[in-house]
């Protein structure tokens, strides 16, 4: 089987690699000339374990080629970004539309086209299907169109692409069957055939489920700060119930999925999607909550901010709530940012951040923050105080004061 993949990023490239490992021929298309040039030399631009070896081997076997233009193939997979448009709470489909239009001259009867990018519910039927119909194809008869969202965790993409169950949303039942034959080349998880609109909403709901649950934990943290209960103890104890899984409160929700996908549903049914919108608002309110508590701890001075990634142990800071917190605090405080996972000339070392600081504010759960050099902290801060919004520090020496979401009520 020959596959043409539009977009060679975090999802498109690992997907291409796995098809080649299953003896398919792959053309990986991207609009970035530098990326194409490098890929053809076996130089990989994304940080994801396992990919380089597979792509290098595929180039040697002549089953992988990166290109600026598509080629005729049996299946076309679209893995391009769908950025969030805040004005109307929905996704920008322009890259997907352009990719679809670009492949039209290369399409032949019997081909399969799969959209993997996360898209708002109804996008395949209402926006993407008409593009191919206008080009003269009849979907389900001579061209097969499906939405098959990915659901993988960065760092484990190769494993999860192979082993996770996969939603195959066909515009018609025939489309779903054809798309499942494509993924059947390498996916070992279940292939679950359904309609395109069901696939779109399922993907958005997976991330909404998590966002709503995090909002519940964040609301609990606020309630506990108000009424004087240890929120972290409540979570630990309630989670001993076999059917309860309270999530963890934090400084807000970042990343390109949880903080965005719920809006795609809200935009479709704004009068009805009340919990979904409220959860977004609650999670968006967390940076203010952090700043209010910082003000209660110290009214002015120097803050050492630890961690700006949206997720621990990654250098990914997309949509990170840390930046909003820093922007808000920097009007009143001197801010020194330390993040061992992000290279930024403005960020400083642990020592430089801590020196003469009045507060260490932890905004991300990198492993490096689990055990800090408390001797150094005690020597270099006049009154050492840590505010850990991710509950990553379990114990500190007596001379250091630790605030987390378990004891914020002490500040009232
Ligand atoms: N967070 C909390 N409390 C928690 C859990 C997470 O505040 O209890 C915060 C994190 O700190 C982070 C944010 O939520 O800021 C998102 O982190 P995450 O690890 O939950 O999710 P993502 O965005 O990295 O990846 C999600 C995953 N979806 C689900 O778990 C339902 C992943 O499987 C998807 O592939 C990905 O979205 C995607 O691409 O859609």
Tab-separated table of C-alpha atoms and ligand atoms in Angstrom:
chain	number	residue	atom	x	y	z
A	1	UNK	CA	0.000	0.000	0.000
A	2	UNK	CA	1.283	3.493	-0.803
A	3	UNK	CA	0.431	6.280	1.637
A	4	UNK	CA	0.809	10.041	1.251
A	5	UNK	CA	0.869	11.890	4.581
A	6	UNK	CA	0.213	15.640	4.549
A	7	UNK	CA	2.104	17.231	7.477
A	8	UNK	CA	5.297	15.759	8.944
A	9	UNK	CA	4.969	16.979	12.513
A	10	UNK	CA	4.418	15.306	15.889
A	11	UNK	CA	1.770	12.965	14.527
A	12	UNK	CA	2.427	12.788	10.763
A	13	UNK	CA	6.069	11.741	11.047
A	14	UNK	CA	5.638	8.928	13.611
A	15	UNK	CA	2.635	7.694	11.585
A	16	UNK	CA	4.763	7.702	8.430
A	17	UNK	CA	7.493	5.789	10.274
A	18	UNK	CA	5.076	3.085	11.401
A	19	UNK	CA	3.618	2.560	7.913
A	20	UNK	CA	7.124	2.055	6.528
A	21	UNK	CA	7.850	-0.483	9.269
A	22	UNK	CA	4.811	-2.417	8.002
A	23	UNK	CA	6.219	-2.465	4.467
A	24	UNK	CA	4.090	0.357	3.071
A	25	UNK	CA	5.653	3.000	0.848
A	26	UNK	CA	5.270	6.505	2.296
A	27	UNK	CA	5.593	10.021	0.893
A	28	UNK	CA	5.738	12.502	3.751
A	29	UNK	CA	4.645	15.965	2.597
A	30	UNK	CA	5.295	19.225	4.426
A	31	UNK	CA	5.300	22.904	3.452
A	32	UNK	CA	8.564	23.549	5.336
A	33	UNK	CA	11.494	23.195	2.898
A	34	UNK	CA	14.106	22.857	5.634
A	35	UNK	CA	12.192	20.015	7.303
A	36	UNK	CA	11.894	18.168	3.975
A	37	UNK	CA	15.579	18.632	3.197
A	38	UNK	CA	16.580	17.352	6.636
A	39	UNK	CA	14.148	14.427	6.666
A	40	UNK	CA	15.575	13.138	3.400
A	41	UNK	CA	18.996	13.152	5.086
A	42	UNK	CA	17.571	11.271	8.074
A	43	UNK	CA	17.688	14.357	10.326
A	44	UNK	CA	14.559	14.380	12.486
A	45	UNK	CA	13.133	17.684	13.767
A	46	UNK	CA	10.859	16.331	16.502
A	47	UNK	CA	11.921	14.935	19.847
A	48	UNK	CA	10.272	11.530	20.068
A	49	UNK	CA	12.017	8.294	21.046
A	50	UNK	CA	12.335	5.606	18.382
A	51	UNK	CA	11.571	7.626	15.261
A	52	UNK	CA	15.046	8.416	13.930
A	53	UNK	CA	16.069	4.768	13.486
A	54	UNK	CA	12.830	3.818	11.725
A	55	UNK	CA	12.989	6.766	9.304
A	56	UNK	CA	16.711	6.246	8.563
A	57	UNK	CA	16.071	2.592	7.812
A	58	UNK	CA	13.049	3.451	5.628
A	59	UNK	CA	15.160	5.911	3.620
A	60	UNK	CA	17.797	3.182	3.119
A	61	UNK	CA	15.115	0.745	1.944
A	62	UNK	CA	13.683	3.489	-0.300
A	63	UNK	CA	10.210	3.204	1.264
A	64	UNK	CA	10.190	6.709	2.771
A	65	UNK	CA	10.637	9.988	1.015
A	66	UNK	CA	9.921	13.529	2.242
A	67	UNK	CA	8.593	15.958	-0.339
A	68	UNK	CA	7.057	19.386	-0.790
A	69	UNK	CA	4.457	17.953	-3.171
A	70	UNK	CA	2.097	14.974	-2.891
A	71	UNK	CA	2.200	11.918	-5.149
A	72	UNK	CA	-0.436	9.475	-6.324
A	73	UNK	CA	-1.106	6.940	-3.562
A	74	UNK	CA	-3.724	4.502	-2.264
A	75	UNK	CA	-4.434	6.540	0.863
A	76	UNK	CA	-3.914	10.164	1.899
A	77	UNK	CA	-3.691	11.092	5.566
A	78	UNK	CA	-3.996	14.714	6.724
A	79	UNK	CA	-2.064	15.513	9.917
A	80	UNK	CA	-1.778	19.301	9.851
A	81	UNK	CA	-2.475	21.736	12.723
A	82	UNK	CA	-5.957	23.064	13.493
A	83	UNK	CA	-5.203	26.167	15.575
A	84	UNK	CA	-7.732	27.544	18.027
A	85	UNK	CA	-9.628	30.717	17.069
A	86	UNK	CA	-10.547	32.443	20.316
A	87	UNK	CA	-13.078	34.843	18.710
A	88	UNK	CA	-15.571	32.103	17.858
A	89	UNK	CA	-14.291	29.332	20.163
A	90	UNK	CA	-13.608	27.051	17.221
A	91	UNK	CA	-10.822	25.599	15.155
A	92	UNK	CA	-9.076	27.093	12.166
A	93	UNK	CA	-9.610	24.537	9.402
A	94	UNK	CA	-7.597	26.476	6.822
A	95	UNK	CA	-4.557	24.137	6.918
A	96	UNK	CA	-6.823	21.086	6.589
A	97	UNK	CA	-8.740	22.703	3.708
A	98	UNK	CA	-5.514	23.653	1.908
A	99	UNK	CA	-4.109	20.130	2.369
A	100	UNK	CA	-7.332	18.629	0.939
A	101	UNK	CA	-7.226	20.985	-2.046
A	102	UNK	CA	-3.543	20.197	-2.610
A	103	UNK	CA	-4.143	16.441	-2.925
A	104	UNK	CA	-7.080	16.725	-5.349
A	105	UNK	CA	-4.929	16.582	-8.542
A	106	UNK	CA	-3.297	13.381	-7.252
A	107	UNK	CA	-6.510	11.562	-6.276
A	108	UNK	CA	-7.766	8.563	-8.211
A	109	UNK	CA	-11.020	6.614	-7.974
A	110	UNK	CA	-10.898	4.137	-5.107
A	111	UNK	CA	-8.513	6.220	-2.940
A	112	UNK	CA	-9.049	6.789	0.782
A	113	UNK	CA	-8.651	10.205	2.458
A	114	UNK	CA	-8.296	10.338	6.233
A	115	UNK	CA	-8.372	13.453	8.416
A	116	UNK	CA	-6.408	12.899	11.649
A	117	UNK	CA	-6.188	16.520	12.821
A	118	UNK	CA	-8.486	17.329	15.744
A	119	UNK	CA	-11.533	19.108	14.324
A	120	UNK	CA	-14.814	20.473	15.635
A	121	UNK	CA	-17.842	18.155	15.459
A	122	UNK	CA	-19.495	18.093	11.985
A	123	UNK	CA	-16.399	19.489	10.211
A	124	UNK	CA	-15.880	16.389	8.024
A	125	UNK	CA	-19.486	16.310	6.785
A	126	UNK	CA	-20.051	20.058	6.527
A	127	UNK	CA	-16.685	21.443	5.405
A	128	UNK	CA	-14.362	18.702	4.145
A	129	UNK	CA	-16.723	16.409	2.233
A	130	UNK	CA	-17.927	19.233	-0.099
A	131	UNK	CA	-14.307	19.942	-1.171
A	132	UNK	CA	-14.012	16.475	-2.720
A	133	UNK	CA	-17.576	16.469	-4.060
A	134	UNK	CA	-16.849	19.722	-5.870
A	135	UNK	CA	-13.866	17.970	-7.472
A	136	UNK	CA	-16.272	15.386	-8.922
A	137	UNK	CA	-15.994	12.520	-6.436
A	138	UNK	CA	-18.889	10.659	-4.822
A	139	UNK	CA	-17.961	9.920	-1.229
A	140	UNK	CA	-18.472	6.271	-0.326
A	141	UNK	CA	-18.610	5.243	-4.009
A	142	UNK	CA	-15.382	6.318	-5.715
A	143	UNK	CA	-13.591	8.132	-2.870
A	144	UNK	CA	-13.578	7.091	0.773
A	145	UNK	CA	-13.405	9.817	3.428
A	146	UNK	CA	-12.951	9.316	7.180
A	147	UNK	CA	-12.009	11.152	10.372
A	148	UNK	CA	-9.672	9.088	12.544
A	149	UNK	CA	-8.415	11.157	15.489
A	150	UNK	CA	-5.114	10.320	17.141
A	151	UNK	CA	-4.954	9.961	20.923
A	152	UNK	CA	-1.330	9.634	21.906
A	153	UNK	CA	0.957	10.855	24.639
A	154	UNK	CA	4.137	12.715	23.622
A	155	UNK	CA	7.181	10.639	24.536
A	156	UNK	CA	5.261	7.407	23.962
A	157	UNK	CA	3.874	8.130	20.508
A	158	UNK	CA	5.310	5.090	18.704
A	159	UNK	CA	4.008	2.662	21.320
A	160	UNK	CA	0.606	4.326	21.625
A	161	UNK	CA	0.027	4.653	17.859
A	162	UNK	CA	0.491	0.902	17.548
A	163	UNK	CA	-1.299	-0.279	20.692
A	164	UNK	CA	-4.085	2.229	21.448
A	165	UNK	CA	-7.587	1.476	20.208
A	166	UNK	CA	-8.446	3.633	17.236
A	167	UNK	CA	-11.683	5.421	16.335
A	168	UNK	CA	-12.428	5.119	12.610
A	169	UNK	CA	-15.172	7.583	11.641
A	170	UNK	CA	-16.363	7.056	8.088
A	171	UNK	CA	-18.562	9.524	6.220
A	172	UNK	CA	-20.348	6.330	5.051
A	173	UNK	CA	-19.954	2.754	6.373
A	174	UNK	CA	-17.894	1.908	3.253
A	175	UNK	CA	-15.533	4.793	4.084
A	176	UNK	CA	-14.987	3.414	7.596
A	177	UNK	CA	-14.170	-0.035	6.230
A	178	UNK	CA	-11.651	1.414	3.751
A	179	UNK	CA	-10.000	3.583	6.429
A	180	UNK	CA	-9.755	0.598	8.788
A	181	UNK	CA	-7.852	-1.304	6.072
A	182	UNK	CA	-5.312	1.542	6.085
A	183	UNK	CA	-4.769	1.523	9.869
A	184	UNK	CA	-4.879	-2.275	9.881
A	185	UNK	CA	-1.397	-2.093	8.332
A	186	UNK	CA	0.177	-1.317	11.706
A	187	UNK	CA	-2.389	-0.732	14.484
A	188	UNK	CA	-2.618	-3.603	16.969
A	189	UNK	CA	-5.334	-2.013	19.144
A	190	UNK	CA	-9.019	-2.376	18.255
A	191	UNK	CA	-10.254	-0.512	15.192
A	192	UNK	CA	-13.642	0.878	16.191
A	193	UNK	CA	-15.755	1.775	13.176
A	194	UNK	CA	-18.293	4.590	13.477
A	195	UNK	CA	-19.556	7.771	11.780
A	196	UNK	CA	-17.252	10.771	11.179
A	197	UNK	CA	-19.285	13.092	13.433
A	198	UNK	CA	-19.204	10.540	16.271
A	199	UNK	CA	-15.427	10.232	15.902
A	200	UNK	CA	-15.020	14.028	16.004
A	201	UNK	CA	-17.115	14.418	19.132
A	202	UNK	CA	-15.510	11.408	20.850
A	203	UNK	CA	-12.059	12.925	20.477
A	204	UNK	CA	-13.199	16.324	21.771
A	205	UNK	CA	-15.058	14.656	24.667
A	206	UNK	CA	-11.986	12.686	25.789
A	207	UNK	CA	-10.142	15.905	26.452
A	208	UNK	CA	-13.276	17.614	27.783
A	209	UNK	CA	-13.732	14.792	30.313
A	210	UNK	CA	-10.264	15.501	31.654
A	211	UNK	CA	-10.738	19.276	31.592
A	212	UNK	CA	-14.032	19.055	33.511
A	213	UNK	CA	-12.497	16.735	36.093
A	214	UNK	CA	-9.520	19.042	36.582
A	215	UNK	CA	-11.958	21.952	36.998
A	216	UNK	CA	-13.727	20.002	39.733
A	217	UNK	CA	-10.412	19.501	41.544
A	218	UNK	CA	-9.569	23.187	41.114
A	219	UNK	CA	-12.970	24.197	42.486
A	220	UNK	CA	-12.415	21.904	45.460
A	221	UNK	CA	-9.053	23.598	46.089
A	222	UNK	CA	-10.765	26.994	46.164
A	223	UNK	CA	-13.562	25.775	48.440
A	224	UNK	CA	-11.039	24.277	50.851
A	225	UNK	CA	-8.978	27.479	50.938
A	226	UNK	CA	-12.211	29.328	51.823
A	227	UNK	CA	-13.626	27.005	54.481
A	228	UNK	CA	-10.379	25.734	56.014
A	229	UNK	CA	-9.983	22.133	54.891
A	230	UNK	CA	-6.941	20.372	53.428
A	231	UNK	CA	-7.921	19.783	49.763
A	232	UNK	CA	-5.076	17.366	49.136
A	233	UNK	CA	-6.180	15.149	52.026
A	234	UNK	CA	-9.772	15.243	50.730
A	235	UNK	CA	-8.595	14.059	47.300
A	236	UNK	CA	-6.396	11.310	48.738
A	237	UNK	CA	-9.162	9.974	50.968
A	238	UNK	CA	-12.039	10.292	48.490
A	239	UNK	CA	-9.964	8.450	45.892
A	240	UNK	CA	-9.877	5.391	48.152
A	241	UNK	CA	-13.469	4.865	46.994
A	242	UNK	CA	-13.279	2.273	44.203
A	243	UNK	CA	-15.293	4.385	41.757
A	244	UNK	CA	-13.921	7.866	42.506
A	245	UNK	CA	-10.958	9.474	40.777
A	246	UNK	CA	-10.666	13.121	41.747
A	247	UNK	CA	-7.988	14.769	39.612
A	248	UNK	CA	-5.262	17.108	40.846
A	249	UNK	CA	-5.693	20.860	41.275
A	250	UNK	CA	-3.016	23.073	39.758
A	251	UNK	CA	-2.186	26.536	38.401
A	252	UNK	CA	-4.504	26.047	35.400
A	253	UNK	CA	-4.662	23.818	32.356
A	254	UNK	CA	-2.204	24.151	29.508
A	255	UNK	CA	-1.310	22.302	26.328
A	256	UNK	CA	-2.877	22.320	22.908
A	257	UNK	CA	-5.657	19.806	23.684
A	258	UNK	CA	-7.433	20.124	27.040
A	259	UNK	CA	-7.373	23.908	26.979
A	260	UNK	CA	-8.818	24.022	23.437
A	261	UNK	CA	-10.894	21.004	22.371
A	262	UNK	CA	-13.760	21.660	24.849
A	263	UNK	CA	-14.409	24.978	23.096
A	264	UNK	CA	-15.048	23.132	19.812
A	265	UNK	CA	-18.048	21.464	21.476
A	266	UNK	CA	-19.163	24.651	23.226
A	267	UNK	CA	-19.131	26.523	19.886
A	268	UNK	CA	-21.553	23.977	18.424
A	269	UNK	CA	-24.079	24.164	21.284
A	270	UNK	CA	-23.349	27.240	23.433
A	271	UNK	CA	-26.757	27.263	25.144
A	272	UNK	CA	-26.469	23.631	26.166
A	273	UNK	CA	-22.773	23.033	26.851
A	274	UNK	CA	-22.964	24.681	30.279
A	275	UNK	CA	-20.714	22.398	32.339
A	276	UNK	CA	-18.114	22.332	29.578
A	277	UNK	CA	-17.910	26.143	29.443
A	278	UNK	CA	-17.953	26.513	33.221
A	279	UNK	CA	-15.079	24.015	33.499
A	280	UNK	CA	-13.064	26.060	30.991
A	281	UNK	CA	-13.823	29.253	32.934
A	282	UNK	CA	-12.884	27.602	36.234
A	283	UNK	CA	-9.573	26.324	34.875
A	284	UNK	CA	-8.904	29.704	33.267
A	285	UNK	CA	-9.471	31.372	36.658
A	286	UNK	CA	-6.633	29.453	38.317
A	287	UNK	CA	-3.821	31.877	37.393
A	288	UNK	CA	-5.746	34.618	39.272
A	289	UNK	CA	-6.203	32.283	42.226
A	290	UNK	CA	-2.458	31.635	42.297
A	291	UNK	CA	-1.684	35.375	42.107
A	292	UNK	CA	-4.154	36.226	44.898
A	293	UNK	CA	-2.480	33.703	47.184
A	294	UNK	CA	0.993	34.890	46.239
A	295	UNK	CA	-0.091	38.380	47.318
A	296	UNK	CA	-1.239	37.006	50.662
A	297	UNK	CA	2.126	35.253	51.166
A	298	UNK	CA	4.315	38.218	50.206
A	299	UNK	CA	3.066	41.690	49.222
A	300	UNK	CA	6.254	42.551	47.295
A	301	UNK	CA	9.782	41.309	46.613
A	302	UNK	CA	11.488	38.741	44.395
A	303	UNK	CA	9.742	35.582	43.192
A	304	UNK	CA	11.661	32.603	41.835
A	305	UNK	CA	9.257	30.933	39.394
A	306	UNK	CA	10.045	27.232	38.977
A	307	UNK	CA	8.753	25.647	35.780
A	308	UNK	CA	6.842	27.132	32.846
A	309	UNK	CA	6.157	23.963	30.814
A	310	UNK	CA	2.463	23.076	30.696
A	311	UNK	CA	3.372	19.524	31.621
A	312	UNK	CA	6.059	18.086	33.901
A	313	UNK	CA	9.296	16.736	32.429
A	314	UNK	CA	8.650	18.190	28.981
A	315	UNK	CA	9.908	21.380	27.350
A	316	UNK	CA	6.432	22.029	25.926
A	317	UNK	CA	5.067	25.388	27.094
A	318	UNK	CA	2.132	25.756	24.679
A	319	UNK	CA	-0.856	27.463	26.357
A	320	UNK	CA	0.967	27.186	29.693
A	321	UNK	CA	-0.859	29.024	32.508
A	322	UNK	CA	2.592	29.908	33.897
A	323	UNK	CA	2.963	32.760	31.410
A	324	UNK	CA	-0.295	34.410	32.490
A	325	UNK	CA	0.757	34.119	36.133
A	326	UNK	CA	4.188	35.598	35.389
A	327	UNK	CA	2.662	38.471	33.389
A	328	UNK	CA	0.248	39.293	36.212
A	329	UNK	CA	2.880	39.082	38.957
A	330	UNK	CA	5.561	40.997	37.104
A	331	UNK	CA	3.717	44.291	37.574
A	332	UNK	CA	4.348	44.086	41.352
A	333	UNK	CA	7.257	41.716	41.826
A	334	UNK	CA	10.740	41.033	40.549
A	335	UNK	CA	10.519	37.703	38.702
A	336	UNK	CA	13.332	35.202	38.033
A	337	UNK	CA	12.318	32.181	35.940
A	338	UNK	CA	14.019	28.806	36.208
A	339	UNK	CA	13.047	25.860	33.996
A	340	UNK	CA	15.586	23.077	33.415
A	341	UNK	CA	13.574	21.758	30.424
A	342	UNK	CA	13.376	24.979	28.418
A	343	UNK	CA	16.231	26.826	26.778
A	344	UNK	CA	15.569	30.535	26.984
A	345	UNK	CA	18.237	33.222	27.372
A	346	UNK	CA	15.969	35.081	29.810
A	347	UNK	CA	15.665	32.116	32.180
A	348	UNK	CA	18.189	31.655	34.976
A	349	UNK	CA	19.812	28.826	36.932
A	350	UNK	CA	18.396	27.416	40.170
A	351	UNK	CA	21.014	29.316	42.169
A	352	UNK	CA	20.435	32.626	40.423
A	353	UNK	CA	16.659	32.334	40.815
A	354	UNK	CA	16.826	31.464	44.509
A	355	UNK	CA	19.417	34.070	45.507
A	356	UNK	CA	17.693	36.721	47.633
A	357	UNK	CA	14.262	35.505	46.586
A	358	UNK	CA	11.321	36.037	48.917
A	359	UNK	CA	9.254	33.195	47.480
A	360	UNK	CA	9.751	30.098	45.328
A	361	UNK	CA	6.624	29.587	43.228
A	362	UNK	CA	6.371	26.120	41.664
A	363	UNK	CA	4.125	26.056	38.581
A	364	UNK	CA	5.146	22.771	36.960
A	365	UNK	CA	5.870	19.272	38.255
A	366	UNK	CA	9.290	18.602	36.730
A	367	UNK	CA	11.127	15.792	38.577
A	368	UNK	CA	13.963	18.248	39.351
A	369	UNK	CA	11.632	20.076	41.755
A	370	UNK	CA	10.777	17.029	43.877
A	371	UNK	CA	13.933	17.383	45.948
A	372	UNK	CA	15.383	20.885	45.995
A	373	UNK	CA	18.683	21.890	47.581
A	374	UNK	CA	17.148	23.091	50.857
A	375	UNK	CA	20.540	23.995	52.322
A	376	UNK	CA	21.137	26.432	49.491
A	377	UNK	CA	17.598	27.769	49.799
A	378	UNK	CA	17.968	28.344	53.567
A	379	UNK	CA	21.277	30.117	53.095
A	380	UNK	CA	20.158	32.323	50.202
A	381	UNK	CA	16.634	33.330	51.172
A	382	UNK	CA	16.080	35.483	54.266
A	383	UNK	CA	12.697	33.890	55.068
A	384	UNK	CA	12.437	30.797	52.874
A	385	UNK	CA	8.877	30.218	51.613
A	386	UNK	CA	7.753	27.853	48.848
A	387	UNK	CA	4.297	27.904	47.213
A	388	UNK	CA	3.927	24.596	45.377
A	389	UNK	CA	0.866	24.715	43.087
A	390	UNK	CA	1.516	21.184	41.742
A	391	UNK	CA	1.932	19.373	45.081
A	392	UNK	CA	5.262	17.960	43.976
A	393	UNK	CA	7.162	18.660	47.223
A	394	UNK	CA	6.155	16.265	49.979
A	395	UNK	CA	8.339	17.471	52.861
A	396	UNK	CA	10.613	20.402	53.653
A	397	UNK	CA	12.949	21.113	56.602
A	398	UNK	CA	11.342	23.000	59.516
A	399	UNK	CA	13.010	26.316	58.729
A	400	UNK	CA	11.292	26.464	55.322
A	401	UNK	CA	7.583	27.339	55.083
A	402	UNK	CA	5.674	25.325	52.467
A	403	UNK	CA	2.293	26.328	51.065
A	404	UNK	CA	0.356	24.088	48.719
A	405	UNK	CA	-3.341	23.497	48.000
A	406	UNK	CA	-3.545	21.679	51.343
A	407	UNK	CA	-2.964	24.677	53.618
A	408	UNK	CA	-3.833	27.888	51.754
A	409	UNK	CA	-6.577	28.552	54.330
A	410	UNK	CA	-3.790	29.479	56.781
A	411	UNK	CA	-3.428	32.682	54.768
A	412	UNK	CA	-6.984	33.876	55.568
B	1	LIG	N1	-3.577	18.736	34.753
B	1	LIG	C1	-4.060	19.154	35.990
B	1	LIG	N2	-4.559	18.234	36.837
B	1	LIG	C2	-4.599	16.904	36.529
B	1	LIG	C3	-4.099	16.481	35.279
B	1	LIG	C4	-3.590	17.425	34.399
B	1	LIG	O1	-4.055	20.347	36.320
B	1	LIG	O2	-5.070	16.123	37.371
B	1	LIG	C5	-3.064	19.724	33.782
B	1	LIG	C6	-1.615	19.546	33.397
B	1	LIG	O3	-0.759	20.151	34.329
B	1	LIG	C7	-1.573	20.205	32.043
B	1	LIG	C8	-2.941	19.930	31.462
B	1	LIG	O4	-3.746	19.554	32.549
B	1	LIG	O5	-1.424	21.603	32.156
B	1	LIG	C9	-2.995	18.903	30.363
B	1	LIG	O6	-2.165	17.790	30.616
B	1	LIG	P1	-2.553	16.268	30.282
B	1	LIG	O7	-1.377	15.453	30.545
B	1	LIG	O8	-3.771	15.872	30.995
B	1	LIG	O9	-2.990	16.264	28.743
B	1	LIG	P2	-2.293	16.604	27.336
B	1	LIG	O10	-2.930	17.860	26.825
B	1	LIG	O11	-0.809	16.546	27.360
B	1	LIG	O12	-2.780	15.343	26.430
B	1	LIG	C10	-4.172	15.076	26.265
B	1	LIG	C11	-4.398	13.586	26.510
B	1	LIG	N3	-5.835	13.356	26.630
B	1	LIG	C12	-6.389	12.732	27.686
B	1	LIG	O13	-5.740	12.320	28.626
B	1	LIG	C13	-7.870	12.577	27.639
B	1	LIG	C14	-3.769	12.778	25.390
B	1	LIG	O14	-4.114	11.398	25.508
B	1	LIG	C15	-4.251	13.282	24.016
B	1	LIG	O15	-3.584	12.597	22.983
B	1	LIG	C16	-3.927	14.743	23.884
B	1	LIG	O16	-4.565	15.455	24.965
B	1	LIG	C17	-4.418	15.223	22.523
B	1	LIG	O17	-3.584	15.360	21.623
B	1	LIG	O18	-5.626	15.388	22.349
